[in-house]
PDB file of C-alpha atoms in Angstrom:
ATOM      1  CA  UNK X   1     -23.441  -8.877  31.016  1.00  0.00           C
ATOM      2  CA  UNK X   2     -24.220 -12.431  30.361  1.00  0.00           C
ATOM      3  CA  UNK X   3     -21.136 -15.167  29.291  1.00  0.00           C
ATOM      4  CA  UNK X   4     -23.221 -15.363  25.814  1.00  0.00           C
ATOM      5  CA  UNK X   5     -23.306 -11.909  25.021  1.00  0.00           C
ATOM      6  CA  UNK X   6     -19.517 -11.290  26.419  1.00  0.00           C
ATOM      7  CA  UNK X   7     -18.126 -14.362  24.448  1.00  0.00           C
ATOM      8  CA  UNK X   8     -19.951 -12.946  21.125  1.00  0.00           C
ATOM      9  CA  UNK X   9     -18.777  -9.404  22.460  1.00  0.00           C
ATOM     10  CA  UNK X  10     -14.918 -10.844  22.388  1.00  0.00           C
ATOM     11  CA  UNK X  11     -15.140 -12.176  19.245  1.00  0.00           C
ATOM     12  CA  UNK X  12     -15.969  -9.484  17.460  1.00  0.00           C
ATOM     13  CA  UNK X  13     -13.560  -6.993  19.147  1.00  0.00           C
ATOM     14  CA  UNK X  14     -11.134  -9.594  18.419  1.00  0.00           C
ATOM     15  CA  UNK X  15     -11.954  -9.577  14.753  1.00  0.00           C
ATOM     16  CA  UNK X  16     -11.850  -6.514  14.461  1.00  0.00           C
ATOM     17  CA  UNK X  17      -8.240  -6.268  15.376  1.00  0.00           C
ATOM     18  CA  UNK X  18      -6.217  -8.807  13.561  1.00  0.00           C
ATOM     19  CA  UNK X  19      -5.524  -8.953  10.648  1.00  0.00           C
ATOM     20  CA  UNK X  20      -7.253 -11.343   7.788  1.00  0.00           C
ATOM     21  CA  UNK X  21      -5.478 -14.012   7.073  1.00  0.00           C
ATOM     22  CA  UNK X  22      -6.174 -14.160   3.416  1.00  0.00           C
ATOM     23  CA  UNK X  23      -5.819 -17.328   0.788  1.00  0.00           C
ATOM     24  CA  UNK X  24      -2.640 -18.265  -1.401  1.00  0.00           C
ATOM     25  CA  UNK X  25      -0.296 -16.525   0.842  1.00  0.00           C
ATOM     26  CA  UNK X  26      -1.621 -12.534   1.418  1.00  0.00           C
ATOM     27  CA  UNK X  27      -1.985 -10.957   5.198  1.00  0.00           C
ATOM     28  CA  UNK X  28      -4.282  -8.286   5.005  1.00  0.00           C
ATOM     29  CA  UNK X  29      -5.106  -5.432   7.819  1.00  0.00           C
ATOM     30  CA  UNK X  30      -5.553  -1.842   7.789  1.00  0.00           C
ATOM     31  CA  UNK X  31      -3.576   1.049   9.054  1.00  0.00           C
ATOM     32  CA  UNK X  32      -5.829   3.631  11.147  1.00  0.00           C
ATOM     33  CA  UNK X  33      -9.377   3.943  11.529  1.00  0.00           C
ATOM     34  CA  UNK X  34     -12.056   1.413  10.053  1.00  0.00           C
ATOM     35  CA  UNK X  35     -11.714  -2.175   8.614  1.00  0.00           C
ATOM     36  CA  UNK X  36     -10.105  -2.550   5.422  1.00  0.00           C
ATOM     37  CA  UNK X  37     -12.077  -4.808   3.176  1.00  0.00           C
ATOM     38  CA  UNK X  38      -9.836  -6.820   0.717  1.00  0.00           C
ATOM     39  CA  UNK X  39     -11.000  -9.867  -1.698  1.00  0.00           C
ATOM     40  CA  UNK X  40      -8.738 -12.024  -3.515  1.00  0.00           C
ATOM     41  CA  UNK X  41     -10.172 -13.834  -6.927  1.00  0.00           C
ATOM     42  CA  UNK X  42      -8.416 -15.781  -9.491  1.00  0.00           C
ATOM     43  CA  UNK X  43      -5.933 -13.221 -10.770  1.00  0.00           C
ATOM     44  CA  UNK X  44      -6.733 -10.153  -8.747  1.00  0.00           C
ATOM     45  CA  UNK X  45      -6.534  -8.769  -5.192  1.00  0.00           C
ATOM     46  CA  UNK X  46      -9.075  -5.978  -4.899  1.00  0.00           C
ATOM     47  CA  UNK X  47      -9.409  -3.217  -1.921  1.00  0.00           C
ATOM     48  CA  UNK X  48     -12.811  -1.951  -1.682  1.00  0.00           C
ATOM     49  CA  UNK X  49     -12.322   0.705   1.033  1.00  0.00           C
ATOM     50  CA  UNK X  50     -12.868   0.986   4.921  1.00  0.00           C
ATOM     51  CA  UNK X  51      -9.972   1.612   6.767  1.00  0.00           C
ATOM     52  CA  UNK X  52      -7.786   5.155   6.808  1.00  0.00           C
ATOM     53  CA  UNK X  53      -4.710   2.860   5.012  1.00  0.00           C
ATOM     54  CA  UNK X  54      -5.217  -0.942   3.729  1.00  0.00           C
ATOM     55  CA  UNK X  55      -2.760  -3.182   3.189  1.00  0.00           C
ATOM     56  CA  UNK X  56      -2.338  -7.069   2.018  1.00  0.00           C
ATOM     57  CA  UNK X  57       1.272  -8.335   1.976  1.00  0.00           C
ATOM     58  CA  UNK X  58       2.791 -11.586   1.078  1.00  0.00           C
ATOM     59  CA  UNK X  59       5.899 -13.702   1.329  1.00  0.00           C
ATOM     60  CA  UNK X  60       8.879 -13.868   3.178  1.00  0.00           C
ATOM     61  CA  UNK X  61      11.119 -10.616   4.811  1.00  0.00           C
ATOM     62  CA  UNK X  62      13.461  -8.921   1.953  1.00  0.00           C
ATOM     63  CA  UNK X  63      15.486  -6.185   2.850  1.00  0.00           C
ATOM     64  CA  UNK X  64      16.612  -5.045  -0.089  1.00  0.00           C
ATOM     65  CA  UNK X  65      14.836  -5.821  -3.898  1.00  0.00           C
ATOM     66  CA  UNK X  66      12.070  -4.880  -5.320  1.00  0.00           C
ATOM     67  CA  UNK X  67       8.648  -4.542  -5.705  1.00  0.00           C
ATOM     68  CA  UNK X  68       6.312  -4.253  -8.541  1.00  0.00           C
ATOM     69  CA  UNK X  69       2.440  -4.583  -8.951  1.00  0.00           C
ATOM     70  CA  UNK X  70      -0.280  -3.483 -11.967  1.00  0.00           C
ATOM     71  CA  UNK X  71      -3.454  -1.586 -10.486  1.00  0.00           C
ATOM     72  CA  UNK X  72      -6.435  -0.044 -11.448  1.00  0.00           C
ATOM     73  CA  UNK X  73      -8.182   2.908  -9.472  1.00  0.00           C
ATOM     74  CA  UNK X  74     -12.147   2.166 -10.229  1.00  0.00           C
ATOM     75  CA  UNK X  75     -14.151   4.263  -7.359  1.00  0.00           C
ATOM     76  CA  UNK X  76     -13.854   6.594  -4.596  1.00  0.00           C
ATOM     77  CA  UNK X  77     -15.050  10.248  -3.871  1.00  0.00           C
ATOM     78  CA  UNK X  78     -11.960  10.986  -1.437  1.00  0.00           C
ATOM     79  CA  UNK X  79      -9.495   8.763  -2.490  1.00  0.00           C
ATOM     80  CA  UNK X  80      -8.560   6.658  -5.738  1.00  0.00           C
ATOM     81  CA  UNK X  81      -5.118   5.370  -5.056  1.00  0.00           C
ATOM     82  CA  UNK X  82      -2.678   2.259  -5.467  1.00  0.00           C
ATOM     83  CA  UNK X  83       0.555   0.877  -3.976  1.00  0.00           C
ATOM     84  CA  UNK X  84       2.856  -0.742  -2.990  1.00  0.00           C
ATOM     85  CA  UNK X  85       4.800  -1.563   0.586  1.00  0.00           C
ATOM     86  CA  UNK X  86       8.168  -2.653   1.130  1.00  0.00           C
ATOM     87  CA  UNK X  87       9.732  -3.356   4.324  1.00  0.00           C
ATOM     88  CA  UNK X  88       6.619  -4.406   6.091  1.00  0.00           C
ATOM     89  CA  UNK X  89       7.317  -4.570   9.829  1.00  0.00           C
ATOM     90  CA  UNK X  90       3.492  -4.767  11.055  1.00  0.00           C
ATOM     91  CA  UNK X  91       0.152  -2.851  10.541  1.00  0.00           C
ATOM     92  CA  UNK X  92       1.716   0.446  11.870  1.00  0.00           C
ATOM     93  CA  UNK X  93       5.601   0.305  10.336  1.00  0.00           C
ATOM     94  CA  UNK X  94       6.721  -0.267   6.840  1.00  0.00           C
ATOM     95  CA  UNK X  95       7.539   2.359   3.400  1.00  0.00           C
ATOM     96  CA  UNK X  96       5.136   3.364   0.762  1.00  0.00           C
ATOM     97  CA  UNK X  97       4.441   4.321  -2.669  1.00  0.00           C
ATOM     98  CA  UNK X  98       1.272   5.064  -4.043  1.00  0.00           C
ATOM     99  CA  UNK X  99      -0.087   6.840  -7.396  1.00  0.00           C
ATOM    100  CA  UNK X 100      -3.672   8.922  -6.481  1.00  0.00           C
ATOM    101  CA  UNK X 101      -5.700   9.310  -9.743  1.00  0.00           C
ATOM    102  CA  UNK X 102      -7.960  12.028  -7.966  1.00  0.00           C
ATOM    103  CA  UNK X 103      -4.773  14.113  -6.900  1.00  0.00           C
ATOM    104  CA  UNK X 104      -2.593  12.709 -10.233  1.00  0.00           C
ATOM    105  CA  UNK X 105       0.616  12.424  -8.131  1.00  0.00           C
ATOM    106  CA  UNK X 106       3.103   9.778  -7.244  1.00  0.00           C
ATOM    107  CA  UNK X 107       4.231   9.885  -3.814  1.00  0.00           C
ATOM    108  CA  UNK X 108       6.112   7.840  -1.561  1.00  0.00           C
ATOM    109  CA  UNK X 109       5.964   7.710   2.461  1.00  0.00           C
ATOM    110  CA  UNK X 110       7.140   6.061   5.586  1.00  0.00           C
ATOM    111  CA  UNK X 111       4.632   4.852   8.307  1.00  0.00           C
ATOM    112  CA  UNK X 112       6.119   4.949  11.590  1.00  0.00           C
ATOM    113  CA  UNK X 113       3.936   3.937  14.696  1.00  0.00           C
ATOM    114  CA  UNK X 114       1.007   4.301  12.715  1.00  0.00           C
ATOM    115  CA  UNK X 115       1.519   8.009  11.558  1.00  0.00           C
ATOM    116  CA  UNK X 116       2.192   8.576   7.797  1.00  0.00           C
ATOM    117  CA  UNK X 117       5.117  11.387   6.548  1.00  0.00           C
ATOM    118  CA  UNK X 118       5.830  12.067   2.879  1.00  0.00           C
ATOM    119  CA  UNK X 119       9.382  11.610   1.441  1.00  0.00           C
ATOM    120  CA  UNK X 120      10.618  14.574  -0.574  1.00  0.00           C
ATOM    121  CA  UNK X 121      12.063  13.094  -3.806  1.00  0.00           C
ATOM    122  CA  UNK X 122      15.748  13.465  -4.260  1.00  0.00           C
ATOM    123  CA  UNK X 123      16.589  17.141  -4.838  1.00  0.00           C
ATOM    124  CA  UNK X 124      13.654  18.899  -4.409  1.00  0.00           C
ATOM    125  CA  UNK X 125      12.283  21.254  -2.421  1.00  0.00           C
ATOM    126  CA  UNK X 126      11.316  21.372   1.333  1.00  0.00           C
ATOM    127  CA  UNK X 127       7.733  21.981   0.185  1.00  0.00           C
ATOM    128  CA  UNK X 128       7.772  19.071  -2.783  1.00  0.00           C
ATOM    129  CA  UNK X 129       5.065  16.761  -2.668  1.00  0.00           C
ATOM    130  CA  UNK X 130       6.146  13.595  -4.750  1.00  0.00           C
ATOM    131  CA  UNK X 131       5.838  14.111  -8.705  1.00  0.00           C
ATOM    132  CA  UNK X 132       3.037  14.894 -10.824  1.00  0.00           C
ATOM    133  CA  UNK X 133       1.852  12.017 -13.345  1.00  0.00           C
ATOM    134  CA  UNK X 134      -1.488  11.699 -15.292  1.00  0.00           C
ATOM    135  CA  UNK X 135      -2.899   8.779 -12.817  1.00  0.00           C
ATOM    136  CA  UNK X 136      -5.554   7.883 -15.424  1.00  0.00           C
ATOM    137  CA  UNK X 137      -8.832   6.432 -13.384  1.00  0.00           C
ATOM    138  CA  UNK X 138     -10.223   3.338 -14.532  1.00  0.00           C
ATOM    139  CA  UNK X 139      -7.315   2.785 -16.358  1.00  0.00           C
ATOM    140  CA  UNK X 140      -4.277   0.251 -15.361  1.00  0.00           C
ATOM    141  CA  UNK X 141      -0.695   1.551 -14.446  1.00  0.00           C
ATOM    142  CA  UNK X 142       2.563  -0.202 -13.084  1.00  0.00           C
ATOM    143  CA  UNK X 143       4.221   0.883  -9.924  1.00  0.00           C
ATOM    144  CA  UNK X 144       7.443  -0.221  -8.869  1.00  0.00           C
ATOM    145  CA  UNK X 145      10.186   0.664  -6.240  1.00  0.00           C
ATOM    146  CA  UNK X 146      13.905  -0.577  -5.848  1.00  0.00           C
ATOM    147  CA  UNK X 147      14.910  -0.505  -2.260  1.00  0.00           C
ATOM    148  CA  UNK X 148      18.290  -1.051  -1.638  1.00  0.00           C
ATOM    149  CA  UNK X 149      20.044   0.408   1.585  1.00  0.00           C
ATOM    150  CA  UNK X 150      18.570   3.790   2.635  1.00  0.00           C
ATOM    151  CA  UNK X 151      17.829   4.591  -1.463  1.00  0.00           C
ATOM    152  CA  UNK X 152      14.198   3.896  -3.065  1.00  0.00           C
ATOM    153  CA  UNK X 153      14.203   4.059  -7.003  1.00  0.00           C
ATOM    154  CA  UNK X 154      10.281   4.995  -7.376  1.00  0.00           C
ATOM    155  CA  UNK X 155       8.829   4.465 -11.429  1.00  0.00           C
ATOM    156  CA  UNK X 156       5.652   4.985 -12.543  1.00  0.00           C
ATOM    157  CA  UNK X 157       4.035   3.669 -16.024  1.00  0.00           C
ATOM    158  CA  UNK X 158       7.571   2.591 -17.336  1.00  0.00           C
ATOM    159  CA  UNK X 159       9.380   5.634 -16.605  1.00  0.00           C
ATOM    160  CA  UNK X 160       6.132   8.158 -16.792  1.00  0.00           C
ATOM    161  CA  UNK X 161       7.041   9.231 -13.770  1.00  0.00           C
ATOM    162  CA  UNK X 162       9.808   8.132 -11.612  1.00  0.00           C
ATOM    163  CA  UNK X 163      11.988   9.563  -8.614  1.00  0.00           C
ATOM    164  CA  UNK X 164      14.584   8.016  -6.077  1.00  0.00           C
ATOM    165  CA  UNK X 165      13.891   9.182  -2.494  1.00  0.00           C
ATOM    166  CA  UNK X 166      16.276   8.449   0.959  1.00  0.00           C
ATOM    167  CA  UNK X 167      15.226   7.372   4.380  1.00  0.00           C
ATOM    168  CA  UNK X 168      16.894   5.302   6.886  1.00  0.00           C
ATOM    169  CA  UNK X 169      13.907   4.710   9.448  1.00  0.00           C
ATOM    170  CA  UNK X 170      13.034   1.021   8.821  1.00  0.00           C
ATOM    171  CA  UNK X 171      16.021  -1.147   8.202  1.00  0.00           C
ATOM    172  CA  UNK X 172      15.287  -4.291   8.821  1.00  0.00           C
ATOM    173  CA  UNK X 173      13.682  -6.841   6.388  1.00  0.00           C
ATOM    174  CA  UNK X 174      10.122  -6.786   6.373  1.00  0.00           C
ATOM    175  CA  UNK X 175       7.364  -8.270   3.734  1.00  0.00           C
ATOM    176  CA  UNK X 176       6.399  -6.507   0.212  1.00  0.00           C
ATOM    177  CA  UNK X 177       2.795  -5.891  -1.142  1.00  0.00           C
ATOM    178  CA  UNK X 178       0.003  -3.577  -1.969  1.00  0.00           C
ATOM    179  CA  UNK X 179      -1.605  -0.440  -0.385  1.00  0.00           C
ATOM    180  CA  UNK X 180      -4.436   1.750  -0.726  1.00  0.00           C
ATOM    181  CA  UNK X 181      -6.427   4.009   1.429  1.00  0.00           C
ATOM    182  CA  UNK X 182      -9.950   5.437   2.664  1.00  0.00           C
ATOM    183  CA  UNK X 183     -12.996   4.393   0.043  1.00  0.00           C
ATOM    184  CA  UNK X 184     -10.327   3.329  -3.081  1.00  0.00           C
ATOM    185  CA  UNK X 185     -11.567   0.659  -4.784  1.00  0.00           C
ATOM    186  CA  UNK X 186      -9.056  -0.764  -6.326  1.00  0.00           C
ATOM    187  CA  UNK X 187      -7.925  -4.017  -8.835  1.00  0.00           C
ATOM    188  CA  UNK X 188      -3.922  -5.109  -7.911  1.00  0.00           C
ATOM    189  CA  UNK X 189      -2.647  -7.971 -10.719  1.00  0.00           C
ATOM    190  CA  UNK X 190       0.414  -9.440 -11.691  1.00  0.00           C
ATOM    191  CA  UNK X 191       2.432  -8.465  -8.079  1.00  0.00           C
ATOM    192  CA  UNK X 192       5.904  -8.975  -8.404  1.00  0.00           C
ATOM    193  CA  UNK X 193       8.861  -8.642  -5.938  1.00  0.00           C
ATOM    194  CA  UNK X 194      12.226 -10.312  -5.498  1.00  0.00           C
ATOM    195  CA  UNK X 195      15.478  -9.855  -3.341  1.00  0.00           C
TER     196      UNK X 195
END
């Protein structure tokens, strides 16, 4: 192979695995297969699919708080979904809740060397799958989650839907933001988080 072609080879390879560094403060990667694509414009972060999981986070490690974000689901034949993360370790560690407007559900998970397991709300069943909620497409809702210790207080559309959920997996402090996955295309706006 010739030093022209290998640099330009490198490059993109290299690209292709770190994460964008994106402007006024987001980090933005994807989980899984593909390249999440993620824009930022004067009030709005926007996913607009291609990887398995996106994510853009922001600010500094909190390890217990809350986060809070306003989305939109606009597109997608296999997925229309928005989130949040918490607890943020890197592209393959870190806590999730997301509403689907395709599935209308609320559901929270933990990502743990890349693989993604559901967390059964607080008194349900073995074979619960988060809660139902009418996840309206095209339409904006509010997610938020209070983390505090092993305990995540999950609320959808102001108490639409809402659920607390245990896990102890991922202690340590890690950065907040948003999520979404496969070909979402999605509007996040007036993020929110504190400690």
């Amino acid at each position: 192979m010739k030093p022209a072609v290998a640099a330009l080879a490198l490059v993109a390879l290299t690209l292709g695995i770190v994460e964008a560094q994106m402007k006024d403060g987001w980090q933005s990667g994807g989980t899984g297969r593909g390249t999440a694509r993620w824009e930022i414009t004067e009030k709005q972060l926007v996913y607009r699919g291609g990887a398995d999981f996106g994510w853009a986070v922001t600010g500094a490690p909190v390890q217990d708080g809350y986060v809070e974000v306003r989305f939109r689901p606009l597109e997608g034949r296999t997925d229309q979904a928005g989130g949040v993360v918490w607890r943020w370790q890197d592209a393959n560690n870190y806590y999730i809740a997301r509403a689907n407007a395709l599935e209308n559900n609320v559901v929270a998970y933990k990502m743990v060397n890349g693989k993604r397991t559901d967390l059964k709300p607080a008194g349900a069943g073995a074979r619960a799958y988060g809660v139902s909620a009418t996840v309206a497409p095209r339409a904006w809702h509010t997610l938020r989650v209070e983390f505090k210790g092993a305990e995540f207080a999950v609320r959808f559309d102001s108490g639409a839907a809402g659920f607390t959920v245990h896990d102890e997996t991922l202690k340590a402090a890690g950065r907040v933001g948003v999520w979404s996955k496969a070909d979402s295309v999605t509007e996040f706006e007036d993020f929110r988080s504190g400690g």
